[in-house]
Amino acid sequence: MWARILATAYLAFDFLFLGISEPDRAGLKRTVVSERFGATLRITENSGICETIPGVHTVSGYVDTGNNQNYWFWFFSARQNTNAPKIPFVVWFNGENGPCKVNSDKKTTTLNTHSWNEVANVLYVDQPISDDFSHGTETTMTSDGAALLIWQMLQAFFEAFPIYEGRELIFATEGYGGHYGPAFASFFDTQNAFIRSGAIEGEIITISAMMLNNGWIDPAIHYAEYPTFATELHMVPDSVITKANSYLSKDGGCLDQIKACNAVGGSDQEKNVYIPCTGDLDPYNIRSKRPDPLPQS
């Protein structure tokens, strides 16, 4: 997935961590161990890759847990007013909005002036395990299981770099993040309650906001609205809308196939369920026919 993202445009690699306000420590490699949470950070600070604006602190590397799960991350401090307390801290679980774009030679980069770290401290997290640079022998198959690892990561991070602790914290994601994003936030709320009660140790980490872009939540709801969406935008003739609504609700149609797919908990049948429900338009870019891996902006 990440290889495709890098090839398309924005270098947000897969992820790294933050650092402290010492931008002169170029290329410094070090290991930070968090004894309380069983997490180890292996980081390189200010590598000079991708982000080239002076004074922006970057940290890249891995957070390792005792279960042989190694998450890759990349942190970029805000380009504007880096150390101001009001600068928010954003955790982004996907790609596409990083500080640079990959040039056509696939070896050099160009600064992205629209990067999210123009106005926020941004931590990119490469997940799940086995996705690109993140690796390990233990994989996480549930959103709740992944939430624990993200919680451990941020606990270790803020312990190592308290300068960023206590800021407005925003979880941001897209696509399947419509499932795991809310699960992560709920898990953090539960952990905060345990910390307040003294049941576990840790720092209170409050999620102040969540951003979901094209969140994948329930296909039965999403696909049922496609004909309405197409009607409002006058995308296709009325005859096509009538046919789409008929296929959606008829016996053995789109909604029935979605229910059957959910009932088996995932199988090869899924590959064929959604195509007839959506036609040949790309739902992420209705100007294009699917598949369009490199749509024009």
Coordinates of C-alpha atoms in Angstrom, one line a residue:
M1 CA 0.0 0.0 0.0
W2 CA 2.7 2.5 1.0
A3 CA 4.8 1.8 -2.0
R4 CA 1.9 2.9 -4.2
I5 CA 1.3 6.0 -2.1
L6 CA 4.9 7.0 -2.4
A7 CA 4.8 6.4 -6.1
T8 CA 1.7 8.5 -6.5
A9 CA 2.7 11.7 -4.9
Y10 CA 3.3 12.7 -1.3
L11 CA 6.2 11.4 0.7
A12 CA 4.8 10.5 4.0
F13 CA 6.7 7.3 4.0
D14 CA 5.4 5.3 6.7
F15 CA 6.2 6.9 9.9
L16 CA 8.3 8.2 12.5
F17 CA 8.5 9.9 15.6
L18 CA 9.1 13.2 17.1
G19 CA 11.9 14.6 18.9
I20 CA 12.8 17.5 21.1
S21 CA 13.7 21.1 20.1
E22 CA 17.3 20.5 19.3
P23 CA 17.5 20.8 15.5
D24 CA 21.3 20.8 15.4
R25 CA 21.4 17.1 16.2
A26 CA 21.5 16.1 12.6
G27 CA 21.6 12.4 11.9
L28 CA 21.8 11.4 15.6
K29 CA 20.8 7.8 16.2
R30 CA 19.8 6.7 19.7
T31 CA 17.6 4.3 21.5
V32 CA 15.0 5.3 24.2
V33 CA 13.7 2.6 26.5
S34 CA 10.4 3.0 28.3
E35 CA 10.5 0.5 31.2
R36 CA 6.9 1.1 32.3
F37 CA 5.3 0.2 29.0
G38 CA 7.7 -2.3 27.6
A39 CA 8.4 -0.2 24.5
T40 CA 11.7 0.8 22.9
L41 CA 12.2 3.7 20.5
R42 CA 15.0 3.3 18.0
I43 CA 15.2 6.7 16.4
T44 CA 17.2 9.0 14.0
E45 CA 16.8 12.7 14.5
N46 CA 17.0 15.3 11.8
S47 CA 18.1 13.0 8.9
G48 CA 17.6 15.8 6.4
I49 CA 15.4 13.6 4.3
C50 CA 12.2 15.1 2.9
E51 CA 11.9 18.1 5.3
T52 CA 14.4 20.8 4.4
I53 CA 13.1 23.9 6.2
P54 CA 15.6 24.9 8.9
G55 CA 14.4 24.5 12.5
V56 CA 11.9 21.8 11.8
H57 CA 12.7 18.9 14.1
T58 CA 12.2 15.4 12.7
V59 CA 12.5 12.0 14.2
S60 CA 12.2 8.7 12.4
G61 CA 12.5 5.1 13.4
Y62 CA 10.7 2.2 15.2
V63 CA 8.8 1.6 18.4
D64 CA 9.4 -2.0 19.4
T65 CA 7.2 -3.9 21.9
G66 CA 7.9 -7.1 23.7
N67 CA 5.6 -9.1 21.4
N68 CA 8.0 -8.6 18.5
Q69 CA 5.9 -5.9 16.9
N70 CA 7.9 -3.1 15.4
Y71 CA 6.0 0.0 14.2
W72 CA 7.7 2.4 11.8
F73 CA 7.0 6.1 12.4
W74 CA 8.1 9.5 11.2
F75 CA 7.5 12.8 13.1
F76 CA 7.7 16.3 11.7
S77 CA 7.4 19.3 14.0
A78 CA 5.4 22.3 12.8
R79 CA 7.1 24.7 10.4
Q80 CA 5.4 27.6 12.0
N81 CA 5.9 28.4 15.7
T82 CA 7.3 24.9 16.4
N83 CA 7.4 25.1 20.2
A84 CA 4.3 27.2 20.8
P85 CA 2.0 25.3 23.3
K86 CA -1.1 25.9 21.1
I87 CA 0.3 24.1 18.1
P88 CA -1.7 20.8 17.9
F89 CA -0.3 17.3 17.8
V90 CA -1.8 15.2 15.0
V91 CA -1.4 11.5 14.6
W92 CA -2.1 10.4 11.0
F93 CA -2.5 6.7 10.2
N94 CA -2.2 7.0 6.4
G95 CA -0.1 8.6 3.8
E96 CA -0.4 11.4 1.2
N97 CA 0.1 14.7 3.1
G98 CA 3.7 14.7 4.1
P99 CA 6.3 17.4 3.9
C100 CA 7.6 16.5 0.4
K101 CA 6.7 15.0 -3.0
V102 CA 8.8 12.3 -4.7
N103 CA 10.2 13.5 -8.0
S104 CA 10.0 11.5 -11.2
D105 CA 13.5 10.2 -10.8
K106 CA 12.3 8.4 -7.6
K107 CA 15.5 9.5 -5.9
T108 CA 14.9 13.2 -5.0
T109 CA 12.1 15.1 -3.4
T110 CA 10.5 18.5 -3.7
L111 CA 9.1 20.4 -0.7
N112 CA 5.3 20.2 -0.3
T113 CA 4.2 23.6 0.7
H114 CA 0.7 22.2 1.6
S115 CA 2.0 19.7 4.1
W116 CA 0.0 19.3 7.3
N117 CA 3.1 20.2 9.3
E118 CA 2.8 23.7 8.0
V119 CA 0.6 24.3 11.0
A120 CA 0.7 21.2 13.2
N121 CA 3.1 18.7 14.7
V122 CA 2.4 15.5 12.8
L123 CA 3.3 12.0 13.7
Y124 CA 2.8 9.4 10.9
V125 CA 2.3 5.9 12.0
D126 CA 2.9 3.0 9.6
Q127 CA 0.3 0.3 10.6
P128 CA -0.7 -2.4 10.7
I129 CA 2.3 -4.7 11.2
S130 CA 3.6 -6.2 7.9
D131 CA 2.6 -3.0 6.1
D132 CA 5.7 -1.6 4.4
F133 CA 8.4 -0.8 7.0
S134 CA 6.5 -2.1 10.0
H135 CA 7.3 -5.7 10.7
G136 CA 7.2 -8.5 13.3
T137 CA 6.2 -12.1 13.9
E138 CA 3.0 -11.1 15.8
T139 CA 0.3 -9.4 13.9
T140 CA -2.8 -7.7 15.2
M141 CA -6.1 -8.8 13.8
T142 CA -8.5 -6.5 15.6
S143 CA -8.9 -2.7 16.1
D144 CA -8.8 -3.1 19.8
G145 CA -5.6 -5.0 19.7
A146 CA -4.0 -2.3 17.5
A147 CA -5.3 0.4 19.9
L148 CA -3.2 -1.1 22.7
L149 CA 0.0 -0.8 20.6
I150 CA -0.8 2.8 19.6
W151 CA -1.4 3.6 23.2
Q152 CA 1.9 2.1 24.2
M153 CA 3.6 4.0 21.4
L154 CA 2.3 7.4 22.5
Q155 CA 3.0 6.6 26.2
A156 CA 6.6 5.9 25.3
F157 CA 6.8 8.9 23.0
F158 CA 5.5 11.4 25.5
E159 CA 7.7 10.0 28.2
A160 CA 10.7 10.5 26.0
F161 CA 9.6 13.9 24.6
P162 CA 7.4 15.6 27.2
I163 CA 7.6 18.9 25.4
Y164 CA 4.7 17.7 23.2
E165 CA 2.7 16.2 26.0
G166 CA -0.6 18.0 27.0
R167 CA -1.2 19.6 23.6
E168 CA -4.4 19.4 21.7
L169 CA -4.2 15.8 20.3
I170 CA -6.0 14.9 17.1
F171 CA -6.4 11.4 15.6
A172 CA -6.8 11.6 11.8
T173 CA -7.3 8.8 9.3
E174 CA -9.3 7.7 6.3
G175 CA -10.8 4.7 4.6
Y176 CA -10.9 1.7 7.0
G177 CA -9.9 4.3 9.7
G178 CA -13.7 4.7 9.9
H179 CA -13.5 1.5 11.9
Y180 CA -10.2 1.6 13.8
G181 CA -10.1 5.4 14.4
P182 CA -13.1 5.5 16.8
A183 CA -11.9 2.2 18.4
F184 CA -8.6 3.8 19.1
A185 CA -10.2 6.9 20.7
S186 CA -12.5 4.7 22.8
F187 CA -9.6 2.6 24.0
F188 CA -7.7 5.7 25.1
D189 CA -10.7 6.9 27.1
T190 CA -10.9 3.6 28.8
Q191 CA -7.2 3.6 29.6
N192 CA -7.5 7.2 31.0
A193 CA -10.2 5.9 33.4
F194 CA -8.0 3.1 34.6
I195 CA -5.1 5.6 35.2
R196 CA -7.3 7.9 37.2
S197 CA -8.5 5.0 39.3
G198 CA -5.0 3.8 40.0
A199 CA -5.6 0.5 38.2
I200 CA -2.7 1.1 35.8
E201 CA 0.2 3.5 35.4
G202 CA 0.5 5.9 32.6
E203 CA 0.0 9.5 31.4
I204 CA -3.5 10.7 30.7
I205 CA -3.7 11.1 26.9
T206 CA -6.9 12.9 25.9
I207 CA -8.1 12.8 22.3
S208 CA -9.6 16.2 21.6
A209 CA -10.8 15.6 18.1
M210 CA -11.0 13.0 15.3
M211 CA -10.8 13.5 11.6
L212 CA -12.3 10.9 9.2
N213 CA -11.8 11.3 5.5
N214 CA -14.0 9.0 3.4
G215 CA -14.4 6.8 6.4
W216 CA -15.3 3.2 5.7
I217 CA -17.9 2.3 8.3
D218 CA -20.8 0.2 6.9
P219 CA -21.0 -0.8 3.2
A220 CA -24.7 -1.4 3.5
I221 CA -25.1 2.3 4.3
H222 CA -22.4 3.6 2.0
Y223 CA -23.5 1.8 -1.1
A224 CA -27.2 2.5 -0.5
E225 CA -26.4 6.2 -0.8
Y226 CA -24.5 6.0 -4.1
P227 CA -27.7 6.3 -6.2
T228 CA -28.8 9.4 -4.2
F229 CA -25.3 10.9 -4.6
A230 CA -25.4 10.3 -8.3
T231 CA -28.9 11.8 -8.6
E232 CA -28.1 15.0 -6.7
L233 CA -25.0 15.6 -8.9
H234 CA -26.8 14.7 -12.2
M235 CA -24.0 12.3 -12.9
V236 CA -25.9 9.7 -14.9
P237 CA -29.3 9.4 -16.7
D238 CA -32.4 8.7 -14.7
S239 CA -32.6 5.2 -16.3
V240 CA -29.3 4.3 -14.8
I241 CA -30.4 5.5 -11.3
T242 CA -33.6 3.4 -11.6
K243 CA -31.5 0.3 -12.5
A244 CA -29.0 1.0 -9.7
N245 CA -31.8 1.3 -7.1
S246 CA -33.4 -1.9 -8.4
Y247 CA -30.1 -3.9 -8.2
L248 CA -29.4 -2.5 -4.8
S249 CA -32.6 -3.8 -3.1
K250 CA -33.7 -6.8 -5.2
D251 CA -33.4 -10.4 -4.0
G252 CA -29.7 -11.4 -4.4
G253 CA -28.8 -7.8 -5.2
C254 CA -26.1 -5.6 -3.7
L255 CA -27.5 -5.4 -0.1
D256 CA -28.2 -9.1 0.1
Q257 CA -24.6 -9.8 -1.2
I258 CA -23.2 -7.5 1.5
K259 CA -25.1 -9.3 4.2
A260 CA -23.9 -12.7 2.8
C261 CA -20.3 -11.4 2.8
N262 CA -20.5 -10.2 6.4
A263 CA -22.0 -13.5 7.5
V264 CA -18.9 -15.5 6.3
G265 CA -16.5 -13.1 8.0
G266 CA -14.5 -12.5 4.9
S267 CA -13.7 -14.7 1.9
D268 CA -12.9 -14.5 -1.8
Q269 CA -16.5 -13.8 -2.4
E270 CA -15.9 -10.2 -1.2
K271 CA -13.8 -9.5 -4.3
N272 CA -16.9 -9.7 -6.5
V273 CA -19.6 -8.3 -4.2
Y274 CA -19.0 -4.5 -4.6
I275 CA -18.1 -4.1 -8.2
P276 CA -21.7 -4.4 -9.5
C277 CA -22.9 -2.1 -6.7
T278 CA -20.7 0.8 -7.8
G279 CA -20.4 0.6 -11.5
D280 CA -17.3 1.8 -13.3
L281 CA -16.9 5.2 -11.6
D282 CA -14.2 5.6 -9.0
P283 CA -15.9 6.5 -5.7
Y284 CA -12.9 8.5 -4.6
N285 CA -12.8 10.5 -7.8
I286 CA -16.1 10.5 -9.7
R287 CA -14.4 12.2 -12.7
S288 CA -12.5 9.0 -13.4
K289 CA -13.3 5.4 -14.4
R290 CA -12.1 2.7 -12.1
P291 CA -9.4 1.6 -11.5
D292 CA -7.4 4.8 -11.5
P293 CA -4.4 4.4 -9.3
L294 CA -2.9 7.8 -10.2
P295 CA -5.8 10.2 -10.6
Q296 CA -5.2 13.8 -11.5
S297 CA -5.5 16.3 -8.7

